[in-house]
CSV table of C-alpha atoms in Angstrom, one decimal:
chain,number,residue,atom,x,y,z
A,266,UNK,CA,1.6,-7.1,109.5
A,267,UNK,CA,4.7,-8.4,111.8
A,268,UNK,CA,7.3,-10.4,109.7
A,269,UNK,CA,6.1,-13.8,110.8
A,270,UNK,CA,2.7,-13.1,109.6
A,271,UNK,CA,4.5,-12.5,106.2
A,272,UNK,CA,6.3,-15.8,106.8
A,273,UNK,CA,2.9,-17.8,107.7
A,274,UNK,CA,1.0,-16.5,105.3
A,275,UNK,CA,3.4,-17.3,102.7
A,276,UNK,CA,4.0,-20.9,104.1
A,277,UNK,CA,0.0,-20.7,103.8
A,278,UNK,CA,0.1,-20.4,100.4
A,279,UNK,CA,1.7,-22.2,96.9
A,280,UNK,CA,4.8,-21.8,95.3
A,281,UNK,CA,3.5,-19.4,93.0
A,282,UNK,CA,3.2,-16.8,96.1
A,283,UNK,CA,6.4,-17.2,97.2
A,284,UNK,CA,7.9,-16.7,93.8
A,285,UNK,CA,6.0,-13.3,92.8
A,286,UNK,CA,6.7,-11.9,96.6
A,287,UNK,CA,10.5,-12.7,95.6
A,288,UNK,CA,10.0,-11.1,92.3
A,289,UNK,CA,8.3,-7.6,93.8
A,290,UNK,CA,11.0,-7.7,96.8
A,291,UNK,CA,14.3,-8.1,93.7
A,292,UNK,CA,12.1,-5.3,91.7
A,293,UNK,CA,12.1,-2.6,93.9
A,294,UNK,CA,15.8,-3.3,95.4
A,295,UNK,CA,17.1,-2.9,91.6
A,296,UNK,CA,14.8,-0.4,90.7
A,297,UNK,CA,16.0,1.5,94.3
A,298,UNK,CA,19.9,1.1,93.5
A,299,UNK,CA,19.6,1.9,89.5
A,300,UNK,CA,18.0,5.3,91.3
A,301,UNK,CA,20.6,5.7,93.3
A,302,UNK,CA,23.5,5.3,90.7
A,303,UNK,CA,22.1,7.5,88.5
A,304,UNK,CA,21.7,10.6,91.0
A,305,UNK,CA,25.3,9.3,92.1
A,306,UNK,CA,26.9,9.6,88.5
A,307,UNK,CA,25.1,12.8,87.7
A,308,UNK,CA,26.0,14.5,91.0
A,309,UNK,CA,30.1,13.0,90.1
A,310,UNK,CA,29.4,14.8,86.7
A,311,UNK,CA,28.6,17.9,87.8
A,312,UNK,CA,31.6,18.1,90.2
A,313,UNK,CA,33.9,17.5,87.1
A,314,UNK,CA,32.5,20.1,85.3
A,315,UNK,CA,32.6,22.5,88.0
A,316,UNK,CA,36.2,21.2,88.8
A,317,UNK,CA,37.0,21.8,84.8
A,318,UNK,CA,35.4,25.6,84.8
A,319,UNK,CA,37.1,26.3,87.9
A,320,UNK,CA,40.7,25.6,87.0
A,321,UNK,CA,39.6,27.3,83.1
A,322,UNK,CA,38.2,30.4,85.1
A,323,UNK,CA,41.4,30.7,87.3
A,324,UNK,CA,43.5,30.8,83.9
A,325,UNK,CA,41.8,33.3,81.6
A,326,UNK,CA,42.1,36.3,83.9
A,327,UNK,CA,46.1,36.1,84.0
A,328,UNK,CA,46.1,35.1,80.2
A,329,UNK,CA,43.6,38.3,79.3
A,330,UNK,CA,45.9,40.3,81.4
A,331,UNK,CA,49.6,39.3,80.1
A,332,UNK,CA,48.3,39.0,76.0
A,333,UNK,CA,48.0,43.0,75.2
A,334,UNK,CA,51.4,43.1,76.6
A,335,UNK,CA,54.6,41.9,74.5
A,336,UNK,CA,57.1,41.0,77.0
A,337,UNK,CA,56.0,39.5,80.5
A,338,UNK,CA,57.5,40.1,84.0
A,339,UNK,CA,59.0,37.1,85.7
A,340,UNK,CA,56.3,37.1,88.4
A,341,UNK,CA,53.2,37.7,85.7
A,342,UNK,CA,55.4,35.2,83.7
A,343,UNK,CA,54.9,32.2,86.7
A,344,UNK,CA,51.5,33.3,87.3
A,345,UNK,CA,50.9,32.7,83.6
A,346,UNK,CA,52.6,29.0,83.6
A,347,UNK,CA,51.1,28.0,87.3
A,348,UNK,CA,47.7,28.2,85.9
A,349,UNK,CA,47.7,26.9,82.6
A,350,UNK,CA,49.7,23.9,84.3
A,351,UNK,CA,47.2,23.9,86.8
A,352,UNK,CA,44.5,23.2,83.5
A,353,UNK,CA,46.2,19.9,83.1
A,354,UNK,CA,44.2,18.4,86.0
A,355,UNK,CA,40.8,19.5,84.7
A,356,UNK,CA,39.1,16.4,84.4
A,357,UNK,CA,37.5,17.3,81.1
A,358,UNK,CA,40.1,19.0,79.2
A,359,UNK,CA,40.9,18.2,75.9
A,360,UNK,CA,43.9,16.7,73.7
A,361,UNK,CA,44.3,20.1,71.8
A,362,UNK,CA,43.9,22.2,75.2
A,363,UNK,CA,46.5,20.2,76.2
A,364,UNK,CA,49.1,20.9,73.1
A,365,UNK,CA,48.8,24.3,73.8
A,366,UNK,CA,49.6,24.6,77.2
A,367,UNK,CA,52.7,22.1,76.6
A,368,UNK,CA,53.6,23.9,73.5
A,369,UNK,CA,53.6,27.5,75.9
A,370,UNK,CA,55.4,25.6,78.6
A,371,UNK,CA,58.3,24.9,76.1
A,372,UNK,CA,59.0,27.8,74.5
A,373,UNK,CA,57.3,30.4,76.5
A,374,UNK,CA,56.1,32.3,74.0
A,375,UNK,CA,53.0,35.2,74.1
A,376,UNK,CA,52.2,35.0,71.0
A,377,UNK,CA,50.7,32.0,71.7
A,378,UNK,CA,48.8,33.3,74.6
A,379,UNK,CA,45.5,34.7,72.6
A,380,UNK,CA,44.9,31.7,70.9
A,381,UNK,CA,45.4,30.1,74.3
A,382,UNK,CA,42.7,32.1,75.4
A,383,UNK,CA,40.1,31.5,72.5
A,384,UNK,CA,40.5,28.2,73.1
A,385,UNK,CA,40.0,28.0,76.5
A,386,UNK,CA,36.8,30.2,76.1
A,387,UNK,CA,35.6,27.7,73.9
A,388,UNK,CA,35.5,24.9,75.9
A,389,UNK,CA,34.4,26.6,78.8
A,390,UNK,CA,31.2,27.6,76.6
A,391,UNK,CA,31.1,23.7,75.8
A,392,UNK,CA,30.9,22.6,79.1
A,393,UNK,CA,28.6,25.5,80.4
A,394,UNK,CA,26.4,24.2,77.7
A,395,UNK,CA,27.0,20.5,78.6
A,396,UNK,CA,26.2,21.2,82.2
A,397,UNK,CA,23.1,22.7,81.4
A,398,UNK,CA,21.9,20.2,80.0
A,399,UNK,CA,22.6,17.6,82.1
A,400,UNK,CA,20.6,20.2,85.4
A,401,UNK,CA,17.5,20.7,83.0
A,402,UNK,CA,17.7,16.4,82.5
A,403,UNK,CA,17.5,15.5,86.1
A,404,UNK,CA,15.9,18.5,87.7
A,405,UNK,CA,13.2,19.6,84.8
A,406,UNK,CA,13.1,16.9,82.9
A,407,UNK,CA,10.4,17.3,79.4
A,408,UNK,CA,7.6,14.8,79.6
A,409,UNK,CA,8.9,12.1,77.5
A,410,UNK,CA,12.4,12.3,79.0
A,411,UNK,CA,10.7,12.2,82.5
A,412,UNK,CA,8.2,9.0,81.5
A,413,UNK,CA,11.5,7.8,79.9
A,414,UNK,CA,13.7,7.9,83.3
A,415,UNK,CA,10.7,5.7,85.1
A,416,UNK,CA,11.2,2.9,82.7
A,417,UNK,CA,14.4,3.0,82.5
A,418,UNK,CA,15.1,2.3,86.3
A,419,UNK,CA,12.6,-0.6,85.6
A,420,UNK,CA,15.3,-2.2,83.0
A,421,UNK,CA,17.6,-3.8,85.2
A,422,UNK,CA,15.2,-5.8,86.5
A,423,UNK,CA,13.9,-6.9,83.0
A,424,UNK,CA,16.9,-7.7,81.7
A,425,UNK,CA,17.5,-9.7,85.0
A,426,UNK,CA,14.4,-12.3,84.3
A,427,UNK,CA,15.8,-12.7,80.7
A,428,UNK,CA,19.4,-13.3,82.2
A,429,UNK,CA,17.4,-16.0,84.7
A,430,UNK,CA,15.5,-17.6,82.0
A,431,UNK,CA,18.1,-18.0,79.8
A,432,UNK,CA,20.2,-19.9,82.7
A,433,UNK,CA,17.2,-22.7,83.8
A,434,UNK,CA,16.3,-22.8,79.9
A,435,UNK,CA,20.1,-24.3,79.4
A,436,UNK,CA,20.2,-26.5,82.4
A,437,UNK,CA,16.8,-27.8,81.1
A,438,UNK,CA,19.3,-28.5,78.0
A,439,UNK,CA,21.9,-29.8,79.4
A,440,UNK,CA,19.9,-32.0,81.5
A,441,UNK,CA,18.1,-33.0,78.8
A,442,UNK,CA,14.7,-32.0,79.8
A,443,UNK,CA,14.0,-30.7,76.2
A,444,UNK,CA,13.6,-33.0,73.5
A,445,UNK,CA,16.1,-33.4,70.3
A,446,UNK,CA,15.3,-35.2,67.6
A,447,UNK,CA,18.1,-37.8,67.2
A,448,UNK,CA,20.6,-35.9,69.1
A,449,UNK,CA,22.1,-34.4,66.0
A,450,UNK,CA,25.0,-31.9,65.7
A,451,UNK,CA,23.1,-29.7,63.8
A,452,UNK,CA,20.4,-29.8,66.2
A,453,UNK,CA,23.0,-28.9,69.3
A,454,UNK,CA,24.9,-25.7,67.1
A,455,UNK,CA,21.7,-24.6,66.7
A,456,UNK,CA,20.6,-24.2,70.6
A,457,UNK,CA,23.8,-23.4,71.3
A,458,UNK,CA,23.9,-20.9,68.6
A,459,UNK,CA,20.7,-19.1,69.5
A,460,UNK,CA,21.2,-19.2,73.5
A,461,UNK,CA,24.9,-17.3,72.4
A,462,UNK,CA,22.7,-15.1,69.9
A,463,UNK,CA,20.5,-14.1,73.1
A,464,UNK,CA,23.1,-13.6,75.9
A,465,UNK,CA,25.3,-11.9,73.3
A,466,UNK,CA,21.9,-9.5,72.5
A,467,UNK,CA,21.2,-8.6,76.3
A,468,UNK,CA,25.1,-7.7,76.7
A,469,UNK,CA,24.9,-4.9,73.8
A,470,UNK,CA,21.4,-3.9,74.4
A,471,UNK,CA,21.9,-3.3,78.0
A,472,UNK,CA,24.2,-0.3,77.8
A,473,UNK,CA,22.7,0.9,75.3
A,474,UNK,CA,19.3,1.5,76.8
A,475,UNK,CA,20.7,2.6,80.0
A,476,UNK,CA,23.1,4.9,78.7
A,477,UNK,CA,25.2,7.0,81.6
A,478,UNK,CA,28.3,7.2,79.9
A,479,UNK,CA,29.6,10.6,78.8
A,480,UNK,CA,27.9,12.0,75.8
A,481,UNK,CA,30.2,12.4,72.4
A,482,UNK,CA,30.2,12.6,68.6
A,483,UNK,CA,29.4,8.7,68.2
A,484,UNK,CA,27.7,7.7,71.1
A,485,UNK,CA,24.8,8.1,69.4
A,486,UNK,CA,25.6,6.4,66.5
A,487,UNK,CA,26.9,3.6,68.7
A,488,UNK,CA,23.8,3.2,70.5
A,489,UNK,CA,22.1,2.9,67.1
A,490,UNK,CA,24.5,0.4,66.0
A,491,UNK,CA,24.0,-1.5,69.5
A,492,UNK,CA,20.4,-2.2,69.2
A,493,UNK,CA,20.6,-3.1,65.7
A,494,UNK,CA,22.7,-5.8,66.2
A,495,UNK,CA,20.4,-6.9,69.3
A,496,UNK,CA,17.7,-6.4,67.0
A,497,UNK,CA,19.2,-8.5,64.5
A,498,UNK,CA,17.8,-11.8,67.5
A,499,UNK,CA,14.5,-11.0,66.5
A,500,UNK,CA,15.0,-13.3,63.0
A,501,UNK,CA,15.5,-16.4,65.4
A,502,UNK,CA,11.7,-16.6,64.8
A,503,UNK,CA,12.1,-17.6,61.3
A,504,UNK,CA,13.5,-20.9,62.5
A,505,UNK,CA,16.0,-22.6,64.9
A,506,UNK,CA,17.7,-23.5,61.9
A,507,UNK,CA,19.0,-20.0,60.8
A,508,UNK,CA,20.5,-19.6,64.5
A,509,UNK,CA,24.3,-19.8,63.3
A,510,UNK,CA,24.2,-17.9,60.6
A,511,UNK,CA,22.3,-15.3,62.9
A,512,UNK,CA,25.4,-15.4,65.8
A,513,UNK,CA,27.4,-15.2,62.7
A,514,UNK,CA,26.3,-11.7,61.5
A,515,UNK,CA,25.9,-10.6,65.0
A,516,UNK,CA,29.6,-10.8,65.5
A,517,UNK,CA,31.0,-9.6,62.4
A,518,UNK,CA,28.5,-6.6,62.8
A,519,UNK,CA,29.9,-6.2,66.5
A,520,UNK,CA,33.6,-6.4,65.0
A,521,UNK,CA,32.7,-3.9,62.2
A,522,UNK,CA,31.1,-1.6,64.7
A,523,UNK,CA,35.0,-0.9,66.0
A,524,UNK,CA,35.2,1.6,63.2
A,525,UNK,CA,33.3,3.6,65.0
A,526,UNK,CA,35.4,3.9,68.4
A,527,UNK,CA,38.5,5.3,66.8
A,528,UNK,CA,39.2,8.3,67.5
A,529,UNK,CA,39.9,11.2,64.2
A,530,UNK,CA,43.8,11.9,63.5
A,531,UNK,CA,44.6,15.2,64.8
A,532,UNK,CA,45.7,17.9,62.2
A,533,UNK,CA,49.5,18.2,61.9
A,534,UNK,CA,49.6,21.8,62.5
A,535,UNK,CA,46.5,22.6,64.7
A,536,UNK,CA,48.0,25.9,66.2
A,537,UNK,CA,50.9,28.1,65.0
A,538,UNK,CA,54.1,27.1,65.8
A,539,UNK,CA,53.1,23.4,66.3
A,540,UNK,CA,54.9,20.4,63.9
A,541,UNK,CA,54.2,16.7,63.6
A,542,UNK,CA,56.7,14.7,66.0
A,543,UNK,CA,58.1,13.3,62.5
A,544,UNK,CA,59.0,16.9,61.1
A,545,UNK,CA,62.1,18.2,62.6
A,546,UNK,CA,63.8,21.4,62.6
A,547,UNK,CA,66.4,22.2,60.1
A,548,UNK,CA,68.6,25.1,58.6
A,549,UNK,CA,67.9,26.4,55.7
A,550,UNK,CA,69.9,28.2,52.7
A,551,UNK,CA,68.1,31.0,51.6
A,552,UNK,CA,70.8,33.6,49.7
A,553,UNK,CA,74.1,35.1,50.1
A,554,UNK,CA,74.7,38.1,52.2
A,555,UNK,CA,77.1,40.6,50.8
A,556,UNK,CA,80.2,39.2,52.9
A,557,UNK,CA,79.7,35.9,50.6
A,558,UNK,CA,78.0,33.8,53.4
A,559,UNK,CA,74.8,32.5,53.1
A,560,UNK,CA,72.0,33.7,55.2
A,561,UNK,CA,70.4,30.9,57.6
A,562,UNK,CA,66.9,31.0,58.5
A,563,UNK,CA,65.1,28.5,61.0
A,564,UNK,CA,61.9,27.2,62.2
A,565,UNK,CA,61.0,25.2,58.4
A,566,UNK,CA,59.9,21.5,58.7
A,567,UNK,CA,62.3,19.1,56.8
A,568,UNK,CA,59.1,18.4,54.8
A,569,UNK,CA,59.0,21.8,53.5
A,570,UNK,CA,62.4,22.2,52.4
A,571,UNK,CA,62.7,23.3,49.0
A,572,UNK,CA,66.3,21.6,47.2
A,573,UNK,CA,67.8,25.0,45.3
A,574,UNK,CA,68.0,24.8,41.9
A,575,UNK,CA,71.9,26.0,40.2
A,576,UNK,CA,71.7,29.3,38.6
A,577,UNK,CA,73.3,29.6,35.4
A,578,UNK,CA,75.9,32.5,35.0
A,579,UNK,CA,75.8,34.5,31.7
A,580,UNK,CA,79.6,35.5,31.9
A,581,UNK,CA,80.4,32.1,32.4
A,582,UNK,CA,79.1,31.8,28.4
C-alpha cells in the first residue's frame, strides 16, 4: 500500500485507529534507537578497553626489562617514564595505578618498578576479564540474558505511556475534570503527593532497569536500592490518603541511598615509600656517633616520631 492509502484508510476509520497506528509507529522508533545505543555504548566500551590494554601492554615490556637490573641507563630510564606516563591516558586506569606512576615519576626510583609491574598485571587481568564478559553479553548471550535484552529495548517505550498518562491525568486535574470532594487541602497534597510519588518512581526505576552504565562494587546494590524505593509506589493502593507520607519515605530513602555512592578512603600507605599528604618528612635523632654528633636518619613520617626519653648517668650519682 502507497502512503495515501495509509492516509485514506486511516481517515476511513475512528480515532481509535489513528491512535494505535501512532502507538506501533513511536514503538518501533524507540525500540530501533534503544538498539542502536546499546550496540553504540558497547562498541565505545570495547575501544576503552582495548585503548586501556594497549597503553598497559606497551609499559610492562620496558618495566619487566629494567626491574632485574639495579641501576638504569638514561635512554632505558626515558623509555621507562614515556610509558608509564603514557598509562595516564588509559581511559580505565585506576586511582592507585595512578599513585604509582606519579610516585616513580618523582623520585625515580627501581625499586618501585616490580610492584609497578604486579600492579599493572592486575588490572590488565581485570579488564581482560571485564571485556570478556561484556563479548559473551552481546555476541552469545545465555537464554535468559538474551530473552532479557528483547524486553529491555521494549522499556522505553513503556515507560513513555506512563510518562504520557501521568501528563493528561494532571491536566484532567488541573482542569478540573476529576471530582474533589469539597476542594480540600488535604484532598489536593494528596494528588499532588501521589502524581510526585509516580514521576519520582519512573525517574529511579528507569536507570535501573536499563542499566548501561559501567559495572562496579555497588552498582548492584544501587540498582536494588532503586527499585525498592520505586517499589515503595505500589502502597498508594492502600489509599490516596497515605500519598504524603509515601513521597515522604521515598525521599528520605533516595537521600539515605547517598551512602552508597561514596567512594572507600584509600589506605595511607598503599605502596612502599608512599605517605599521607598530612605526614611530612622530618629528621630524626637516632644516637651519637663517636665524634659527639648525632647521627641523622630520614625518610620517618612526623607521625611516627618517637620523643627520646633522658638517660640517667650512674657517675653523675
Amino acid at each position: 500500500m502507497s502512503l495515501s492509502e495509509w492516509i485514506t484508510w486511516l481517515q476511513q476509520h475512528n480515532s481509535a485507529s489513528l491512535v494505535a497506528f501512532l502507538a506501533l509507529i513511536l514503538f518501533l522508533s524507540l525500540y530501533g534507537a534503544t538498539e542502536w545505543r546499546t550496540a553504540r555504548n558497547i562498541n565505545s566500551r570495547l575501544r576503552r578497553f582495548d585503548s586501556s590494554l594497549q597503553l598497559y601492554a606497551a609499559a610492562e615490556s620496558p618495566l619487566i626489562q629494567a626491574a632485574g637490573r639495579p641501576e638504569l641507563s638514561s635512554e632505558e630510564e626515558l623509555l621507562v617514564a614515556e610509558r608509564l606516563l603514557a598509562c595516564r591516558a588509559a581511559p580505565y586506569i585506576t586511582a592507585d595505578v595512578l599513585a604509582q606512576i606519579s610516585a616513580y615519576a618523582g623520585d625515580r626510583d627501581t625499586a618501585r618498578l616490580p610492584l609497578l609491574i604486579k600492579t599493572l598485571e592486575r588490572e590488565s587481568e581485570r579488564l581482560c576479564a571485564e571485556r570478556d564478559k561484556l563479548l559473551r553479553q552481546s555476541e552469545s548471550p545465555g537464554w535468559g540474558y538474551a530473552l532479557w535484552k528483547q524486553i529491555r529495548s521494549a522499556l522505553p517505550f513503556l515507560f513513555a505511556a506512563a510518562l504520557l498518562y501521568l501528563i493528561v491525568w494532571l491536566v484532567r486535574m488541573l482542569s478540573g475534570e476529576i471530582p474533589m470532594d469539597g476542594h480540600r487541602f488535604e484532598e489536593y497534597l494528596n494528588h499532588w503527593a501521589w502524581f510526585a510519588s509516580a514521576i519520582f518512581s519512573l525517574l529511579l526505576l528507569y536507570p535501573a532497569l536499563m542499566g548501561g552504565n559501567r559495572p562496579n562494587a555497588g552498582a548492584v546494590l544501587l540498582r536494588i536500592w532503586s527499585v525498592f524505593i520505586a517499589g515503595l509506589y505500589l502502597l498508594h493502593l492502600l489509599g490516596p490518603t497515605f500519598a504524603p507520607y509515601i513521597l515522604t519515605v521515598q525521599i528520605m530513602l533516595f537521600i539515605a541511598g547517598f551512602r552508597f555512592t561514596g567512594n572507600k578512603p584509600r589506605k595511607s600507605r598503599p605502596f612502599v615509600g608512599h605517605y599521607s599528604d598530612e605526614e611530612e618528612l622530618e629528621p630524626v635523632e637516632t644516637a651519637e656517633g663517636a665524634s659527639g654528633a648525632q647521627e641523622v636518619s630520614y625518610g620517618q613520617p612526623q607521625s611516627q616520631i618517637q620523643p627520646q626519653q633522658p638517660q640517667n648517668n650512674p657517675d653523675e650519682k
